[in-house]
PDB file of C-alpha atoms and ligand atoms in Angstrom:
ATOM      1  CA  UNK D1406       5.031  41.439 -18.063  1.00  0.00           C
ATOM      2  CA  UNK D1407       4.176  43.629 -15.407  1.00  0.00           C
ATOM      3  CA  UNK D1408       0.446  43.984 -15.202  1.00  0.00           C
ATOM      4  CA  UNK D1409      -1.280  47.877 -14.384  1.00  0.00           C
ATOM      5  CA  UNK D1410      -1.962  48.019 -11.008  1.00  0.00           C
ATOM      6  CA  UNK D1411      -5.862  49.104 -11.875  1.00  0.00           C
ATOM      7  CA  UNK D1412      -6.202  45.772 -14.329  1.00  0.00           C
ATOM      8  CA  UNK D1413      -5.066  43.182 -12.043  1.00  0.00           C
ATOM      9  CA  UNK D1414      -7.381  44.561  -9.388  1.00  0.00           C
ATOM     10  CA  UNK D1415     -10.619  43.972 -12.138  1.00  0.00           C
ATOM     11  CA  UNK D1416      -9.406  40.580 -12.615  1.00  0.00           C
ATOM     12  CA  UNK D1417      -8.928  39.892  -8.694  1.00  0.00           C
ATOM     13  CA  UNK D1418     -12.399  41.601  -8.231  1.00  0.00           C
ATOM     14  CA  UNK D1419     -14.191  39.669 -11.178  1.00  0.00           C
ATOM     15  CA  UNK D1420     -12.756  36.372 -10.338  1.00  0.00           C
ATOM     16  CA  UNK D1421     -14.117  36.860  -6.846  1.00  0.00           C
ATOM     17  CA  UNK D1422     -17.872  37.413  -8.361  1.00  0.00           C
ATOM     18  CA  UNK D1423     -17.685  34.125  -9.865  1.00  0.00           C
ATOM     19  CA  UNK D1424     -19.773  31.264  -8.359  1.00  0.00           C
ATOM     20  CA  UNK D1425     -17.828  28.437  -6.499  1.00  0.00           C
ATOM     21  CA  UNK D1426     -19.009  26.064  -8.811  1.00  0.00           C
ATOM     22  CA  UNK D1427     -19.372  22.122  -7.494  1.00  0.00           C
ATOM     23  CA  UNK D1428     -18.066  22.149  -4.013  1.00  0.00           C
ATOM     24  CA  UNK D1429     -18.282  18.720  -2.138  1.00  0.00           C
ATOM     25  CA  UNK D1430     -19.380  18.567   1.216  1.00  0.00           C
ATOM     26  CA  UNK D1431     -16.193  16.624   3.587  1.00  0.00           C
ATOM     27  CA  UNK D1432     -17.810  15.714   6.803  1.00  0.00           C
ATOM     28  CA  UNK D1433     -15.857  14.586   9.365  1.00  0.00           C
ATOM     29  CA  UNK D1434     -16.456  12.530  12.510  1.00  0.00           C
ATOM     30  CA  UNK D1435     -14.345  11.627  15.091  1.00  0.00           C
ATOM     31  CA  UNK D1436     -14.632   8.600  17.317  1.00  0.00           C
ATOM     32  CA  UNK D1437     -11.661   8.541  18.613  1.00  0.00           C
ATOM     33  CA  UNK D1438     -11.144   8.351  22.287  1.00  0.00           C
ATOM     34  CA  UNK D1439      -8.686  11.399  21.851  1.00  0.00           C
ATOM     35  CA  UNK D1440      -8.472  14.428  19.751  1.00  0.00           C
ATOM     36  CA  UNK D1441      -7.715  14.258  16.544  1.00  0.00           C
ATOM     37  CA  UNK D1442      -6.956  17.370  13.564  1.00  0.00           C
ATOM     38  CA  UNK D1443      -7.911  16.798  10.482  1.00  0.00           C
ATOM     39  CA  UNK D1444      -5.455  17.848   7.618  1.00  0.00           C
ATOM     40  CA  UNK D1445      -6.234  17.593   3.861  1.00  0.00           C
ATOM     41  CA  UNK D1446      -4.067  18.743   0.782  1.00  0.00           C
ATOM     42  CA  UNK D1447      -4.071  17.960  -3.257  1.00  0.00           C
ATOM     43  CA  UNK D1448      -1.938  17.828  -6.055  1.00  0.00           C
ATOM     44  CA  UNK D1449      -1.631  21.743  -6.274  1.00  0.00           C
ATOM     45  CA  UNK D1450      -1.993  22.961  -2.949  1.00  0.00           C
ATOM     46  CA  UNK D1451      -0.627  23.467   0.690  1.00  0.00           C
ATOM     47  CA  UNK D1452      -1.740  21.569   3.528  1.00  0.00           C
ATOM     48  CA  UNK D1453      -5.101  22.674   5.101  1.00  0.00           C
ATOM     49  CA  UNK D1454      -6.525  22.021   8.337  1.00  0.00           C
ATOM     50  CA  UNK D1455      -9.433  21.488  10.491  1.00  0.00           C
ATOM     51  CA  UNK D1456     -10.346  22.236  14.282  1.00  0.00           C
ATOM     52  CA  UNK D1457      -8.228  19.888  16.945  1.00  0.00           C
ATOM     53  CA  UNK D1458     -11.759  17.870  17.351  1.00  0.00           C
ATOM     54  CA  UNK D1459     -12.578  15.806  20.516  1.00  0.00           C
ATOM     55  CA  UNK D1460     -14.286  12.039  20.719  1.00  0.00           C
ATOM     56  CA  UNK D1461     -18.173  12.614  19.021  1.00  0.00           C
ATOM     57  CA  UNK D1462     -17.798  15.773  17.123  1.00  0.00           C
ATOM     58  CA  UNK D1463     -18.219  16.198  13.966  1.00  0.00           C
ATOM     59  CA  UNK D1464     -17.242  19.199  11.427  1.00  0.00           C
ATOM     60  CA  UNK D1465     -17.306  19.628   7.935  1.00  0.00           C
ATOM     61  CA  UNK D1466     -15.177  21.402   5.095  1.00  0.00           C
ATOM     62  CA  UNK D1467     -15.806  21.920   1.489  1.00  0.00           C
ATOM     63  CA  UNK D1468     -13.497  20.789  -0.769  1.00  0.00           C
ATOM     64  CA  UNK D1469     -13.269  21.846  -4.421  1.00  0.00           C
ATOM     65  CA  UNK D1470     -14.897  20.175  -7.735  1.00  0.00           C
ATOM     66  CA  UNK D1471     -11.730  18.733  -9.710  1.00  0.00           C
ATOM     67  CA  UNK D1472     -10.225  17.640  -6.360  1.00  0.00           C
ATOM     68  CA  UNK D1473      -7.183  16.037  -7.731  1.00  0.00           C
ATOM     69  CA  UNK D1474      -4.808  13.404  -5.846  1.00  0.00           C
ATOM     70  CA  UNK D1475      -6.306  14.754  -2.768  1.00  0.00           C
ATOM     71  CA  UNK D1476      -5.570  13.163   0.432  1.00  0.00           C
ATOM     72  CA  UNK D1477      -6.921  13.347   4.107  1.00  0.00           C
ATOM     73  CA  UNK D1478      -5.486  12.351   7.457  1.00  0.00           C
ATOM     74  CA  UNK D1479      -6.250  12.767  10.687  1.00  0.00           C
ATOM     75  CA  UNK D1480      -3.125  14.224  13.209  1.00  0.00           C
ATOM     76  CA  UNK D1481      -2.967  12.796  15.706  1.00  0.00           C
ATOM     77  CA  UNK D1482       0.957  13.613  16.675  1.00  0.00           C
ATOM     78  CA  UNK D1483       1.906  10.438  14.069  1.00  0.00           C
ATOM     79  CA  UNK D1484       2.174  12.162  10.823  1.00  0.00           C
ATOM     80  CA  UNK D1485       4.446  13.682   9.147  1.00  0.00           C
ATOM     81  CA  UNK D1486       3.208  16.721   7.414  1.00  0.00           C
ATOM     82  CA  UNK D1487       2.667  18.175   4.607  1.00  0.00           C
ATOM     83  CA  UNK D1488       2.077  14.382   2.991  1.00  0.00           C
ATOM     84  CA  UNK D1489       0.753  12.398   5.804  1.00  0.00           C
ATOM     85  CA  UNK D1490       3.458   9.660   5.732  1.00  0.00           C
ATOM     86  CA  UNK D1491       3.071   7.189   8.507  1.00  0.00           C
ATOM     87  CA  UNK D1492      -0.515   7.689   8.631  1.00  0.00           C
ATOM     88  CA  UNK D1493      -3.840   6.141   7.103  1.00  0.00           C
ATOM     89  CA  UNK D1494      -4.741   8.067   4.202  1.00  0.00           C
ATOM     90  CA  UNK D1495      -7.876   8.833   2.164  1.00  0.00           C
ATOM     91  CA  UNK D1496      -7.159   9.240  -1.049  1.00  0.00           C
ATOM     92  CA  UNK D1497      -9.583  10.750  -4.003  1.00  0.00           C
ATOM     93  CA  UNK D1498      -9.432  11.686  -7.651  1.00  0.00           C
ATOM     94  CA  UNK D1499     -12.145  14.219  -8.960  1.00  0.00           C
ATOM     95  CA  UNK D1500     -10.865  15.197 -11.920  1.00  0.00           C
ATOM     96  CA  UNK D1501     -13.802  15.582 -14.369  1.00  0.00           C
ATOM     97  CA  UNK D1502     -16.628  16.703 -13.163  1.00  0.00           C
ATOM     98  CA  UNK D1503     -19.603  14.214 -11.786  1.00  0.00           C
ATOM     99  CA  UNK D1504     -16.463  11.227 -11.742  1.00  0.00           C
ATOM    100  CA  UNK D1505     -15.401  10.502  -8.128  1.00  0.00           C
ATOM    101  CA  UNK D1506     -13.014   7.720  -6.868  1.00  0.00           C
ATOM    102  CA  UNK D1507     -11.981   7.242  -3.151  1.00  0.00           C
ATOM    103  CA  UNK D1508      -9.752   4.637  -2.034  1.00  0.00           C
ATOM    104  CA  UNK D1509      -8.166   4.573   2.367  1.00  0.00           C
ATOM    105  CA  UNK D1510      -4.950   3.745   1.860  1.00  0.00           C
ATOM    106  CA  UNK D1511      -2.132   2.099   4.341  1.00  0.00           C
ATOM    107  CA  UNK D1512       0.789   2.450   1.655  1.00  0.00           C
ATOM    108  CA  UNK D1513       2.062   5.003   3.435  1.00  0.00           C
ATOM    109  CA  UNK D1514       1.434   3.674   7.214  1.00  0.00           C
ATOM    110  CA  UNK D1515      -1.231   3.268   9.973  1.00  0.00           C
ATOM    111  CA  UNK D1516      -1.910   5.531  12.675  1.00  0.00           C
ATOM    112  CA  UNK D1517      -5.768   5.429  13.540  1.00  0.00           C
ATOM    113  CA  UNK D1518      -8.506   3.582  12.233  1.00  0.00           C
ATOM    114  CA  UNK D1519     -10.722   5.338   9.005  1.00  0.00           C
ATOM    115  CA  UNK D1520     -14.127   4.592   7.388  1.00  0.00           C
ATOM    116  CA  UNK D1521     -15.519   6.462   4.193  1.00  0.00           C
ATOM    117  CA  UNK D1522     -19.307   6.924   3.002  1.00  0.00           C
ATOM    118  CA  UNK D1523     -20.906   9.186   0.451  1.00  0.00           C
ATOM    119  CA  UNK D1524     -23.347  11.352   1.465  1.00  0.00           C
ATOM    120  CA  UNK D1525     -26.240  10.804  -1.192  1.00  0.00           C
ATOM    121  CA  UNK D1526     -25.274  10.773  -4.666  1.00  0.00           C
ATOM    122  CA  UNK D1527     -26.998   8.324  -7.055  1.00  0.00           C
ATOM    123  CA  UNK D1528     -25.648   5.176  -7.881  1.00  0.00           C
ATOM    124  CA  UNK D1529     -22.958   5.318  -5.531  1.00  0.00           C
ATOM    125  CA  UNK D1530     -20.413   2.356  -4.543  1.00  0.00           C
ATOM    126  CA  UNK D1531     -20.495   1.329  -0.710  1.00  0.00           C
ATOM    127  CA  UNK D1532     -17.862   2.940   1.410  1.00  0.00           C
ATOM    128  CA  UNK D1533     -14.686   1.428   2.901  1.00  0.00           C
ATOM    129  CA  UNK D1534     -14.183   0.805   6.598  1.00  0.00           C
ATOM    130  CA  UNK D1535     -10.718   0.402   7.343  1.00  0.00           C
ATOM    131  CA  UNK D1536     -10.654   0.029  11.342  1.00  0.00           C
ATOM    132  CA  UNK D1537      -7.135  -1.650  12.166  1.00  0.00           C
ATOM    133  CA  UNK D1538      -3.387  -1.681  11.252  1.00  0.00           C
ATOM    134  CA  UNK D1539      -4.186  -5.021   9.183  1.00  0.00           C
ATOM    135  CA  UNK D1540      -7.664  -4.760   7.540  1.00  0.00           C
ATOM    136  CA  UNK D1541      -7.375  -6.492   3.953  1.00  0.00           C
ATOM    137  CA  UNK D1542      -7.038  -5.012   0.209  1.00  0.00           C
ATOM    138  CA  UNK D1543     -11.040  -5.168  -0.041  1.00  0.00           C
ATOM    139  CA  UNK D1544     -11.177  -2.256   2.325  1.00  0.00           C
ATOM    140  CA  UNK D1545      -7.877  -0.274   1.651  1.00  0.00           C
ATOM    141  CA  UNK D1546      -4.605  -0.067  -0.516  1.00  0.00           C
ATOM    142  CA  UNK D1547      -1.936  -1.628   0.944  1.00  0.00           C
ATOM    143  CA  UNK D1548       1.819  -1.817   0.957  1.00  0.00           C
ATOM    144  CA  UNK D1549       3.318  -2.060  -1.835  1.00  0.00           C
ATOM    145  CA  UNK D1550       0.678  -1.876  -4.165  1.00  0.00           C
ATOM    146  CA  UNK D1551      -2.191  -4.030  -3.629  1.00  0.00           C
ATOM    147  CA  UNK D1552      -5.903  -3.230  -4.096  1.00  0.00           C
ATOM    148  CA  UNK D1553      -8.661  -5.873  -4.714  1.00  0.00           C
ATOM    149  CA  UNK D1554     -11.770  -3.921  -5.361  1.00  0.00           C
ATOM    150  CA  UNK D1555     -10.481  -0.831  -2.602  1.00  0.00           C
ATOM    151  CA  UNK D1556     -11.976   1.590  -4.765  1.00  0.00           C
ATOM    152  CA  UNK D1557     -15.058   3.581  -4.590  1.00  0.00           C
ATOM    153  CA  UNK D1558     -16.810   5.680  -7.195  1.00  0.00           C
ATOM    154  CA  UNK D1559     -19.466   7.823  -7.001  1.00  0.00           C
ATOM    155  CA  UNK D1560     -19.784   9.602 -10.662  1.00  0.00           C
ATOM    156  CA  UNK D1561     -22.150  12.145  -9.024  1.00  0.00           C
ATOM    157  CA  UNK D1562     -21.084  15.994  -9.022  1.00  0.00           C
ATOM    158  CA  UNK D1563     -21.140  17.871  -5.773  1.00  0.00           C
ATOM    159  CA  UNK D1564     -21.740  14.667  -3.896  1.00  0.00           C
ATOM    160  CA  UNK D1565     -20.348  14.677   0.320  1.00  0.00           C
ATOM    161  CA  UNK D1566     -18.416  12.196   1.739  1.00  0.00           C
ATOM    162  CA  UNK D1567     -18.351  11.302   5.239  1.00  0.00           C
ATOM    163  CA  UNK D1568     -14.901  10.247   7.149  1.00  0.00           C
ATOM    164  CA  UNK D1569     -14.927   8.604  10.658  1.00  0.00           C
ATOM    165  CA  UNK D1570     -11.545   8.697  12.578  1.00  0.00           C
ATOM    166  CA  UNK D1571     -11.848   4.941  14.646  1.00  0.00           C
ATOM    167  CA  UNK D1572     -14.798   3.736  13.282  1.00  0.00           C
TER     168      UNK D1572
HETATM  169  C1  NAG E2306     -17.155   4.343  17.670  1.00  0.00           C
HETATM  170  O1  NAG E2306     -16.229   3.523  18.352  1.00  0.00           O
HETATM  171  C2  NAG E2306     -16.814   2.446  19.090  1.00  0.00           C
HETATM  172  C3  NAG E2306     -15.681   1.706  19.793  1.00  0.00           C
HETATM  173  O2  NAG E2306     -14.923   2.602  20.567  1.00  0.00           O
HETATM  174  C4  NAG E2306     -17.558   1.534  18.126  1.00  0.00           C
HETATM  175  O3  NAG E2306     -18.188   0.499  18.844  1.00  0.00           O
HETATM  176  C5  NAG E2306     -18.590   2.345  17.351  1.00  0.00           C
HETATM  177  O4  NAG E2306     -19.204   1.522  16.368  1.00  0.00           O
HETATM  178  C6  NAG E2306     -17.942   3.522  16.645  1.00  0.00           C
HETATM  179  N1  NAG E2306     -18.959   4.364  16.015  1.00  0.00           N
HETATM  180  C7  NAG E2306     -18.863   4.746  14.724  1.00  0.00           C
HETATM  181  C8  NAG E2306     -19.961   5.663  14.239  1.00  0.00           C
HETATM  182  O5  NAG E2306     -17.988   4.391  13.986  1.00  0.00           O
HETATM  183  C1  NAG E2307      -8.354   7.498  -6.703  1.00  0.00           C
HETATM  184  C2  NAG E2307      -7.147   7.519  -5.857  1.00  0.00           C
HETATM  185  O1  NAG E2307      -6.737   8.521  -5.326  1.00  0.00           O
HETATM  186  N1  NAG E2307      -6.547   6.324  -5.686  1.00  0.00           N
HETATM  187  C3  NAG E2307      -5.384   6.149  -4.810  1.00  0.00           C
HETATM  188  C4  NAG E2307      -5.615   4.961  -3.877  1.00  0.00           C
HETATM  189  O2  NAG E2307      -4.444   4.702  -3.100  1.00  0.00           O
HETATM  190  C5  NAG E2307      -3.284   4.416  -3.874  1.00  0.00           C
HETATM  191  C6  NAG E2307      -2.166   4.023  -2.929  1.00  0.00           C
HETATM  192  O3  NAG E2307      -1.961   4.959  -1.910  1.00  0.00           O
HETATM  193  C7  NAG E2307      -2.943   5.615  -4.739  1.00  0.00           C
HETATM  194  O4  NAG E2307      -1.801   5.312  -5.539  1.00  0.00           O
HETATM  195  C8  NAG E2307      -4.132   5.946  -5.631  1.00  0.00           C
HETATM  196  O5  NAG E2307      -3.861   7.111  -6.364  1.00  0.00           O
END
């Protein structure tokens, strides 16, 4: 059915009076000797991307409450886009509100080192640093399926996390 052209504007215009409701803070940091874009996408949407960043800046997105199977990489000419394959991942569930898990992953490859934090929150689990092609299941999933305690939750809502590139 064909909505009237006068209706679908209310909804557009109402929709865009609602509040953003739980955003989470993605701060990003690169210490990489060379530039590196960072590119983010989940389950629903297209790819998204940062600023081309050079070694010790840092920039920050916002990324939706109910972030879910959202993944991060940073381009660096290595991955393949939209998914990232080839590259060190970040991977995060936020599907109910105030429940956050984060794991780096390596199942799909390894192209520059990656650590994770989160910014405040209460209660949180430590971040992960994953700094090299072969850093161990504690810190990151690996190929094919391995994980041995790589998660970390943070059940607070609207909590930041904070991503180095080459920590
Ligand atoms: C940045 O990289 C250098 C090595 O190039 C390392 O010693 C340092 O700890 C890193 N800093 C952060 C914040 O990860
Ligand atoms: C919470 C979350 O996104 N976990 C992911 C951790 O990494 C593995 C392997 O890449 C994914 O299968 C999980 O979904």
């Amino acid at each position: 059915m064909q909505l009237p052209t006068f209706l679908t504007v209310g909804v557009v215009a109402l929709a865009s009076l609602m509040p953003v409701y739980a955003d989470h803070e993605l701060r990003i940091r690169n210490n990489c000797s060379f530039n590196v874009t960072p590119k983010w996408k989940d389950a629903s949407g297209g790819l998204r991307s940062g600023p081309s960043m050079a070694r010790g800046t840092v920039w920050s997105a916002w990324i939706p409450e109910y972030w879910a199977a959202g993944r991060l990489y940073g381009q660096n000419g290595a991955c393949i886009e939209p998914d990232g394959a080839r590259c060190t991942l970040l991977e995060c569930t936020f599907n109910n509100i105030g429940f956050n898990q984060c794991n780096i992953s390596r199942v799909s490859g390894f192209n520059i080192g990656m650590a994770f934090n989160w910014i405040g929150g209460s209660g949180c689990q430590g971040g992960k640093n994953c700094n090299n092609a072969n850093c161990p299941n504690t810190v990151a999933w690996l190929p094919p399926d391995s994980c041995n305690g790589c998660l970390s939750q943070c059940n607070t809502a609207r909590v930041g996390m904070e991503v180095i590139f080459c920590p």
